[in-house]
Amino acid sequence: GENVEQHPSTLSVQEGDSAVIKCTYSDSASNYFPWYKQELGKRPQLIIDIRSNVGEKKDQRIAVTLNKTAKHFSLHITETQPEDSAVYFCAARSSGGSYIPTFGRGTSLIVHP
Amino acid sequence: AAGVIQSPRHLIKEKRETATLKCYPIPRHDTVYWYQQGPGQDPQFLISFYEKMQSDKGSIPDRFSAQQFSDYHSELNMSSLELGDSALYFCASSLEGGTYEQYFGPGTRLTVT
């Protein structure tokens, strides 16, 4: 089955800095990669996603890049703000069979004012 | 826009009791997923339903069962509750068997004492 590794587990940055979270996956059949933001005690919220026919996608301060050859994808947050502080989960989902995403272990992002 | 609805939001039960969690998917979504999330962990997939049939099964204990009804809402039934069942339980929904994005509900916090 799919295995998703996510790094780092904790990331501390100053307000205004950029933050990068990296994930690798094992199943070459995976073709959909969502990112979720989860604040303490709240639901995982889909913030951006990318499909395997695209190398990069951007939405305001958030961007995701995908390297299918190397089987890794990254989340980039620019001009971080304190309200970006949360746990971020990457996930990978296969194109066939099960549509259940496999989640990474999460990255706790702390943005210091 | 309408979101996934879960009830109850909080539930306190004693060991060996039973609990029923309910999930109402986003209108027109035909697929429902159940996840369990312990403190500091990523969401663990339990079970999913597509068009009222079980579509995938994850790490759901035999003490738990679930179903999806004709109106697409789903219920997770938990019996012989154990202390280790204390967690956040999320329901998510998507369109067309999971080929589209999953959207999470607000979760039910279950505490077993």
PDB file of C-alpha atoms in Angstrom:
ATOM      1  CA  GLY A   1       0.000   0.000   0.000  1.00  0.00           C
ATOM      2  CA  GLU A   2       0.855   3.668  -0.081  1.00  0.00           C
ATOM      3  CA  ASN A   3       3.300   5.121   2.443  1.00  0.00           C
ATOM      4  CA  VAL A   4       3.575   8.878   2.966  1.00  0.00           C
ATOM      5  CA  GLU A   5       6.481  10.434   4.845  1.00  0.00           C
ATOM      6  CA  GLN A   6       6.189  14.057   5.995  1.00  0.00           C
ATOM      7  CA  HIS A   7       8.920  16.367   7.262  1.00  0.00           C
ATOM      8  CA  PRO A   8       9.540  18.195   9.458  1.00  0.00           C
ATOM      9  CA  SER A   9       7.269  17.189  12.317  1.00  0.00           C
ATOM     10  CA  THR A  10       7.603  20.659  13.834  1.00  0.00           C
ATOM     11  CA  LEU A  11       8.435  23.930  12.102  1.00  0.00           C
ATOM     12  CA  SER A  12       8.917  27.222  13.892  1.00  0.00           C
ATOM     13  CA  VAL A  13       9.218  30.458  11.892  1.00  0.00           C
ATOM     14  CA  GLN A  14       9.021  34.187  12.436  1.00  0.00           C
ATOM     15  CA  GLU A  15       6.066  36.110  11.069  1.00  0.00           C
ATOM     16  CA  GLY A  16       6.776  37.111   7.484  1.00  0.00           C
ATOM     17  CA  ASP A  17       9.158  34.236   6.813  1.00  0.00           C
ATOM     18  CA  SER A  18       8.419  31.400   4.397  1.00  0.00           C
ATOM     19  CA  ALA A  19       7.625  27.852   5.476  1.00  0.00           C
ATOM     20  CA  VAL A  20       8.166  24.670   3.479  1.00  0.00           C
ATOM     21  CA  ILE A  21       6.775  21.241   4.340  1.00  0.00           C
ATOM     22  CA  LYS A  22       7.884  18.215   2.350  1.00  0.00           C
ATOM     23  CA  CYS A  23       6.249  14.856   1.705  1.00  0.00           C
ATOM     24  CA  THR A  24       7.334  11.738  -0.141  1.00  0.00           C
ATOM     25  CA  TYR A  25       5.120   8.903  -1.299  1.00  0.00           C
ATOM     26  CA  SER A  26       5.796   5.343  -2.383  1.00  0.00           C
ATOM     27  CA  ASP A  27       3.007   4.338  -4.799  1.00  0.00           C
ATOM     28  CA  SER A  28       3.705   5.513  -8.342  1.00  0.00           C
ATOM     29  CA  ALA A  29      -0.018   5.069  -9.092  1.00  0.00           C
ATOM     30  CA  SER A  30      -0.902   7.961  -6.762  1.00  0.00           C
ATOM     31  CA  ASN A  31      -2.173  10.910  -8.746  1.00  0.00           C
ATOM     32  CA  TYR A  32      -3.936  13.230  -6.302  1.00  0.00           C
ATOM     33  CA  PHE A  33      -2.192  15.081  -3.468  1.00  0.00           C
ATOM     34  CA  PRO A  34      -4.268  17.221  -1.087  1.00  0.00           C
ATOM     35  CA  TRP A  35      -3.017  19.329   1.797  1.00  0.00           C
ATOM     36  CA  TYR A  36      -5.074  19.864   4.932  1.00  0.00           C
ATOM     37  CA  LYS A  37      -4.738  22.462   7.680  1.00  0.00           C
ATOM     38  CA  GLN A  38      -6.010  21.492  11.107  1.00  0.00           C
ATOM     39  CA  GLU A  39      -6.288  23.867  14.031  1.00  0.00           C
ATOM     40  CA  LEU A  40      -6.435  22.394  17.503  1.00  0.00           C
ATOM     41  CA  GLY A  41      -9.667  20.480  18.069  1.00  0.00           C
ATOM     42  CA  LYS A  42     -11.071  21.432  14.664  1.00  0.00           C
ATOM     43  CA  ARG A  43     -11.625  19.651  11.383  1.00  0.00           C
ATOM     44  CA  PRO A  44      -8.927  19.089   8.764  1.00  0.00           C
ATOM     45  CA  GLN A  45      -9.579  21.757   6.148  1.00  0.00           C
ATOM     46  CA  LEU A  46      -8.553  21.278   2.537  1.00  0.00           C
ATOM     47  CA  ILE A  47      -6.330  24.238   1.628  1.00  0.00           C
ATOM     48  CA  ILE A  48      -4.855  23.218  -1.691  1.00  0.00           C
ATOM     49  CA  ASP A  49      -4.443  20.126  -3.827  1.00  0.00           C
ATOM     50  CA  ILE A  50      -2.566  19.069  -6.920  1.00  0.00           C
ATOM     51  CA  ARG A  51      -3.048  16.347  -9.493  1.00  0.00           C
ATOM     52  CA  SER A  52      -0.275  14.455 -11.208  1.00  0.00           C
ATOM     53  CA  ASN A  53      -0.703  16.187 -14.543  1.00  0.00           C
ATOM     54  CA  VAL A  54       0.395  19.474 -12.970  1.00  0.00           C
ATOM     55  CA  GLY A  55       3.812  20.362 -11.555  1.00  0.00           C
ATOM     56  CA  GLU A  56       2.866  23.404  -9.514  1.00  0.00           C
ATOM     57  CA  LYS A  57      -0.261  25.137  -8.228  1.00  0.00           C
ATOM     58  CA  LYS A  58      -0.560  28.428  -6.413  1.00  0.00           C
ATOM     59  CA  ASP A  59      -3.304  30.093  -4.400  1.00  0.00           C
ATOM     60  CA  GLN A  60      -2.330  33.477  -2.948  1.00  0.00           C
ATOM     61  CA  ARG A  61       0.339  32.793  -0.289  1.00  0.00           C
ATOM     62  CA  ILE A  62       0.161  29.020  -0.649  1.00  0.00           C
ATOM     63  CA  ALA A  63       1.762  26.915  -3.353  1.00  0.00           C
ATOM     64  CA  VAL A  64       2.278  23.210  -3.879  1.00  0.00           C
ATOM     65  CA  THR A  65       4.885  21.585  -6.112  1.00  0.00           C
ATOM     66  CA  LEU A  66       4.959  17.994  -7.305  1.00  0.00           C
ATOM     67  CA  ASN A  67       7.866  15.966  -8.642  1.00  0.00           C
ATOM     68  CA  LYS A  68       6.412  12.690  -9.913  1.00  0.00           C
ATOM     69  CA  THR A  69       9.770  11.260 -10.889  1.00  0.00           C
ATOM     70  CA  ALA A  70      11.157  11.678  -7.389  1.00  0.00           C
ATOM     71  CA  LYS A  71       7.755  10.974  -5.797  1.00  0.00           C
ATOM     72  CA  HIS A  72       7.733  14.034  -3.612  1.00  0.00           C
ATOM     73  CA  PHE A  73       5.555  17.078  -3.179  1.00  0.00           C
ATOM     74  CA  SER A  74       5.893  20.179  -1.053  1.00  0.00           C
ATOM     75  CA  LEU A  75       3.754  22.900   0.489  1.00  0.00           C
ATOM     76  CA  HIS A  76       5.124  26.436   0.424  1.00  0.00           C
ATOM     77  CA  ILE A  77       3.636  29.215   2.545  1.00  0.00           C
ATOM     78  CA  THR A  78       5.015  32.705   1.987  1.00  0.00           C
ATOM     79  CA  GLU A  79       4.694  35.755   4.240  1.00  0.00           C
ATOM     80  CA  THR A  80       3.550  33.611   7.137  1.00  0.00           C
ATOM     81  CA  GLN A  81       1.123  35.041   9.677  1.00  0.00           C
ATOM     82  CA  PRO A  82       0.313  33.917  13.224  1.00  0.00           C
ATOM     83  CA  GLU A  83      -3.032  32.566  12.004  1.00  0.00           C
ATOM     84  CA  ASP A  84      -1.127  30.119   9.790  1.00  0.00           C
ATOM     85  CA  SER A  85      -0.135  28.296  12.985  1.00  0.00           C
ATOM     86  CA  ALA A  86      -1.722  24.841  12.807  1.00  0.00           C
ATOM     87  CA  VAL A  87      -0.952  21.227  11.982  1.00  0.00           C
ATOM     88  CA  TYR A  88      -0.610  20.580   8.263  1.00  0.00           C
ATOM     89  CA  PHE A  89      -1.200  17.130   6.760  1.00  0.00           C
ATOM     90  CA  CYS A  90      -0.212  16.011   3.309  1.00  0.00           C
ATOM     91  CA  ALA A  91      -1.934  13.047   1.682  1.00  0.00           C
ATOM     92  CA  ALA A  92      -1.624  10.900  -1.420  1.00  0.00           C
ATOM     93  CA  ARG A  93      -4.381   9.062  -3.221  1.00  0.00           C
ATOM     94  CA  SER A  94      -4.108   6.389  -5.877  1.00  0.00           C
ATOM     95  CA  SER A  95      -5.730   6.541  -9.279  1.00  0.00           C
ATOM     96  CA  GLY A  96      -7.198   3.075  -9.129  1.00  0.00           C
ATOM     97  CA  GLY A  97      -8.869   0.763  -6.674  1.00  0.00           C
ATOM     98  CA  SER A  98      -9.266   2.525  -3.351  1.00  0.00           C
ATOM     99  CA  TYR A  99      -9.857   6.272  -3.281  1.00  0.00           C
ATOM    100  CA  ILE A 100      -8.837   6.477   0.364  1.00  0.00           C
ATOM    101  CA  PRO A 101      -6.018   8.978   0.858  1.00  0.00           C
ATOM    102  CA  THR A 102      -2.997   8.031   2.904  1.00  0.00           C
ATOM    103  CA  PHE A 103      -2.029  10.831   5.269  1.00  0.00           C
ATOM    104  CA  GLY A 104       1.388  11.945   6.425  1.00  0.00           C
ATOM    105  CA  ARG A 105       2.001  12.230  10.156  1.00  0.00           C
ATOM    106  CA  GLY A 106       1.533  15.988  10.142  1.00  0.00           C
ATOM    107  CA  THR A 107       3.692  19.082  10.642  1.00  0.00           C
ATOM    108  CA  SER A 108       3.039  21.441  13.506  1.00  0.00           C
ATOM    109  CA  LEU A 109       3.723  24.941  12.157  1.00  0.00           C
ATOM    110  CA  ILE A 110       4.266  27.682  14.709  1.00  0.00           C
ATOM    111  CA  VAL A 111       4.460  31.267  13.470  1.00  0.00           C
ATOM    112  CA  HIS A 112       5.883  33.649  16.052  1.00  0.00           C
ATOM    113  CA  PRO A 113       4.650  37.268  15.941  1.00  0.00           C
TER     114      PRO A 113
ATOM    115  CA  ALA B   1     -22.100  26.650   1.141  1.00  0.00           C
ATOM    116  CA  ALA B   2     -23.475  23.690   3.054  1.00  0.00           C
ATOM    117  CA  GLY B   3     -20.923  21.600   4.885  1.00  0.00           C
ATOM    118  CA  VAL B   4     -20.767  18.161   6.425  1.00  0.00           C
ATOM    119  CA  ILE B   5     -22.822  17.949   9.611  1.00  0.00           C
ATOM    120  CA  GLN B   6     -21.975  15.668  12.490  1.00  0.00           C
ATOM    121  CA  SER B   7     -23.877  14.992  15.681  1.00  0.00           C
ATOM    122  CA  PRO B   8     -23.393  14.997  18.521  1.00  0.00           C
ATOM    123  CA  ARG B   9     -20.384  17.278  18.743  1.00  0.00           C
ATOM    124  CA  HIS B  10     -19.395  15.955  22.151  1.00  0.00           C
ATOM    125  CA  LEU B  11     -20.204  12.650  23.787  1.00  0.00           C
ATOM    126  CA  ILE B  12     -19.220  11.199  27.136  1.00  0.00           C
ATOM    127  CA  LYS B  13     -19.740   7.495  27.716  1.00  0.00           C
ATOM    128  CA  GLU B  14     -18.625   4.937  30.247  1.00  0.00           C
ATOM    129  CA  LYS B  15     -16.690   1.781  29.484  1.00  0.00           C
ATOM    130  CA  ARG B  16     -18.759  -0.992  27.940  1.00  0.00           C
ATOM    131  CA  GLU B  17     -21.501   1.419  26.860  1.00  0.00           C
ATOM    132  CA  THR B  18     -22.580   1.980  23.265  1.00  0.00           C
ATOM    133  CA  ALA B  19     -22.504   5.143  21.171  1.00  0.00           C
ATOM    134  CA  THR B  20     -23.957   6.209  17.837  1.00  0.00           C
ATOM    135  CA  LEU B  21     -22.413   8.988  15.790  1.00  0.00           C
ATOM    136  CA  LYS B  22     -24.269  10.569  12.896  1.00  0.00           C
ATOM    137  CA  CYS B  23     -23.014  12.204   9.719  1.00  0.00           C
ATOM    138  CA  TYR B  24     -24.914  14.202   7.127  1.00  0.00           C
ATOM    139  CA  PRO B  25     -22.831  14.696   3.958  1.00  0.00           C
ATOM    140  CA  ILE B  26     -22.768  17.771   1.787  1.00  0.00           C
ATOM    141  CA  PRO B  27     -25.876  17.752  -0.450  1.00  0.00           C
ATOM    142  CA  ARG B  28     -25.351  15.637  -3.621  1.00  0.00           C
ATOM    143  CA  HIS B  29     -22.263  13.961  -2.165  1.00  0.00           C
ATOM    144  CA  ASP B  30     -22.676  10.205  -2.497  1.00  0.00           C
ATOM    145  CA  THR B  31     -19.614   9.000  -0.569  1.00  0.00           C
ATOM    146  CA  VAL B  32     -19.012   9.100   3.167  1.00  0.00           C
ATOM    147  CA  TYR B  33     -15.834   8.291   5.094  1.00  0.00           C
ATOM    148  CA  TRP B  34     -15.252   7.816   8.798  1.00  0.00           C
ATOM    149  CA  TYR B  35     -11.940   8.643  10.473  1.00  0.00           C
ATOM    150  CA  GLN B  36     -10.650   8.353  14.026  1.00  0.00           C
ATOM    151  CA  GLN B  37      -8.040  10.818  15.247  1.00  0.00           C
ATOM    152  CA  GLY B  38      -6.211  10.430  18.525  1.00  0.00           C
ATOM    153  CA  PRO B  39      -4.254  13.304  20.139  1.00  0.00           C
ATOM    154  CA  GLY B  40      -1.239  14.264  18.044  1.00  0.00           C
ATOM    155  CA  GLN B  41      -2.034  11.699  15.355  1.00  0.00           C
ATOM    156  CA  ASP B  42      -3.102  11.843  11.748  1.00  0.00           C
ATOM    157  CA  PRO B  43      -6.667  10.787  10.864  1.00  0.00           C
ATOM    158  CA  GLN B  44      -6.977   7.010  10.706  1.00  0.00           C
ATOM    159  CA  PHE B  45      -9.416   5.718   8.117  1.00  0.00           C
ATOM    160  CA  LEU B  46     -12.136   3.448   9.504  1.00  0.00           C
ATOM    161  CA  ILE B  47     -14.684   2.759   6.768  1.00  0.00           C
ATOM    162  CA  SER B  48     -16.356   4.324   3.740  1.00  0.00           C
ATOM    163  CA  PHE B  49     -19.614   4.030   1.830  1.00  0.00           C
ATOM    164  CA  TYR B  50     -20.519   4.807  -1.765  1.00  0.00           C
ATOM    165  CA  GLU B  51     -24.135   4.823  -2.830  1.00  0.00           C
ATOM    166  CA  LYS B  52     -25.158   3.107   0.424  1.00  0.00           C
ATOM    167  CA  MET B  53     -22.727   0.221  -0.028  1.00  0.00           C
ATOM    168  CA  GLN B  54     -19.528  -0.268   1.933  1.00  0.00           C
ATOM    169  CA  SER B  55     -16.702   0.643  -0.414  1.00  0.00           C
ATOM    170  CA  ASP B  56     -13.532   0.433   1.670  1.00  0.00           C
ATOM    171  CA  LYS B  57     -12.633  -0.823   5.104  1.00  0.00           C
ATOM    172  CA  GLY B  58      -9.730   0.381   7.171  1.00  0.00           C
ATOM    173  CA  SER B  59      -8.759  -0.133  10.787  1.00  0.00           C
ATOM    174  CA  ILE B  60     -12.298  -0.359  12.134  1.00  0.00           C
ATOM    175  CA  PRO B  61     -12.616  -2.583  15.223  1.00  0.00           C
ATOM    176  CA  ASP B  62     -15.119  -5.440  15.099  1.00  0.00           C
ATOM    177  CA  ARG B  63     -16.993  -3.683  17.925  1.00  0.00           C
ATOM    178  CA  PHE B  64     -17.836  -0.879  15.510  1.00  0.00           C
ATOM    179  CA  SER B  65     -20.270  -0.982  12.622  1.00  0.00           C
ATOM    180  CA  ALA B  66     -21.569   1.600  10.215  1.00  0.00           C
ATOM    181  CA  GLN B  67     -24.052   2.075   7.446  1.00  0.00           C
ATOM    182  CA  GLN B  68     -25.219   4.631   4.933  1.00  0.00           C
ATOM    183  CA  PHE B  69     -28.924   5.243   4.561  1.00  0.00           C
ATOM    184  CA  SER B  70     -31.137   6.051   1.580  1.00  0.00           C
ATOM    185  CA  ASP B  71     -30.774   9.797   2.243  1.00  0.00           C
ATOM    186  CA  TYR B  72     -26.969   9.322   2.216  1.00  0.00           C
ATOM    187  CA  HIS B  73     -26.498  10.113   5.878  1.00  0.00           C
ATOM    188  CA  SER B  74     -24.328   7.661   7.767  1.00  0.00           C
ATOM    189  CA  GLU B  75     -24.159   6.340  11.303  1.00  0.00           C
ATOM    190  CA  LEU B  76     -21.207   4.835  13.141  1.00  0.00           C
ATOM    191  CA  ASN B  77     -22.264   2.449  15.896  1.00  0.00           C
ATOM    192  CA  MET B  78     -19.739   1.724  18.610  1.00  0.00           C
ATOM    193  CA  SER B  79     -20.303  -0.962  21.209  1.00  0.00           C
ATOM    194  CA  SER B  80     -18.414  -2.229  24.269  1.00  0.00           C
ATOM    195  CA  LEU B  81     -16.592   1.092  24.443  1.00  0.00           C
ATOM    196  CA  GLU B  82     -13.043   1.071  25.754  1.00  0.00           C
ATOM    197  CA  LEU B  83     -10.918   3.883  27.194  1.00  0.00           C
ATOM    198  CA  GLY B  84      -8.791   3.751  24.047  1.00  0.00           C
ATOM    199  CA  ASP B  85     -11.800   4.679  21.903  1.00  0.00           C
ATOM    200  CA  SER B  86     -11.612   8.228  23.256  1.00  0.00           C
ATOM    201  CA  ALA B  87     -10.794  10.330  20.216  1.00  0.00           C
ATOM    202  CA  LEU B  88     -12.106  12.775  17.652  1.00  0.00           C
ATOM    203  CA  TYR B  89     -14.268  11.060  15.057  1.00  0.00           C
ATOM    204  CA  PHE B  90     -14.524  12.791  11.730  1.00  0.00           C
ATOM    205  CA  CYS B  91     -16.873  12.134   8.895  1.00  0.00           C
ATOM    206  CA  ALA B  92     -15.940  13.330   5.420  1.00  0.00           C
ATOM    207  CA  SER B  93     -17.886  13.343   2.182  1.00  0.00           C
ATOM    208  CA  SER B  94     -17.101  13.537  -1.505  1.00  0.00           C
ATOM    209  CA  LEU B  95     -18.643  13.151  -4.921  1.00  0.00           C
ATOM    210  CA  GLU B  96     -18.608  10.147  -7.215  1.00  0.00           C
ATOM    211  CA  GLY B  97     -17.038   7.454  -5.114  1.00  0.00           C
ATOM    212  CA  GLY B  98     -14.106   9.543  -3.994  1.00  0.00           C
ATOM    213  CA  THR B  99     -12.716  10.755  -7.291  1.00  0.00           C
ATOM    214  CA  TYR B 100     -13.232  14.290  -6.044  1.00  0.00           C
ATOM    215  CA  GLU B 101     -12.034  16.116  -2.946  1.00  0.00           C
ATOM    216  CA  GLN B 102     -12.992  15.008   0.544  1.00  0.00           C
ATOM    217  CA  TYR B 103     -14.493  17.568   2.887  1.00  0.00           C
ATOM    218  CA  PHE B 104     -14.439  16.939   6.599  1.00  0.00           C
ATOM    219  CA  GLY B 105     -17.174  17.557   9.134  1.00  0.00           C
ATOM    220  CA  PRO B 106     -16.537  19.313  12.463  1.00  0.00           C
ATOM    221  CA  GLY B 107     -16.043  16.029  14.276  1.00  0.00           C
ATOM    222  CA  THR B 108     -17.465  14.328  17.350  1.00  0.00           C
ATOM    223  CA  ARG B 109     -15.287  14.297  20.437  1.00  0.00           C
ATOM    224  CA  LEU B 110     -15.898  11.009  22.226  1.00  0.00           C
ATOM    225  CA  THR B 111     -14.678  10.624  25.779  1.00  0.00           C
ATOM    226  CA  VAL B 112     -14.899   7.201  27.396  1.00  0.00           C
ATOM    227  CA  THR B 113     -14.533   7.185  31.186  1.00  0.00           C
TER     228      THR B 113
END
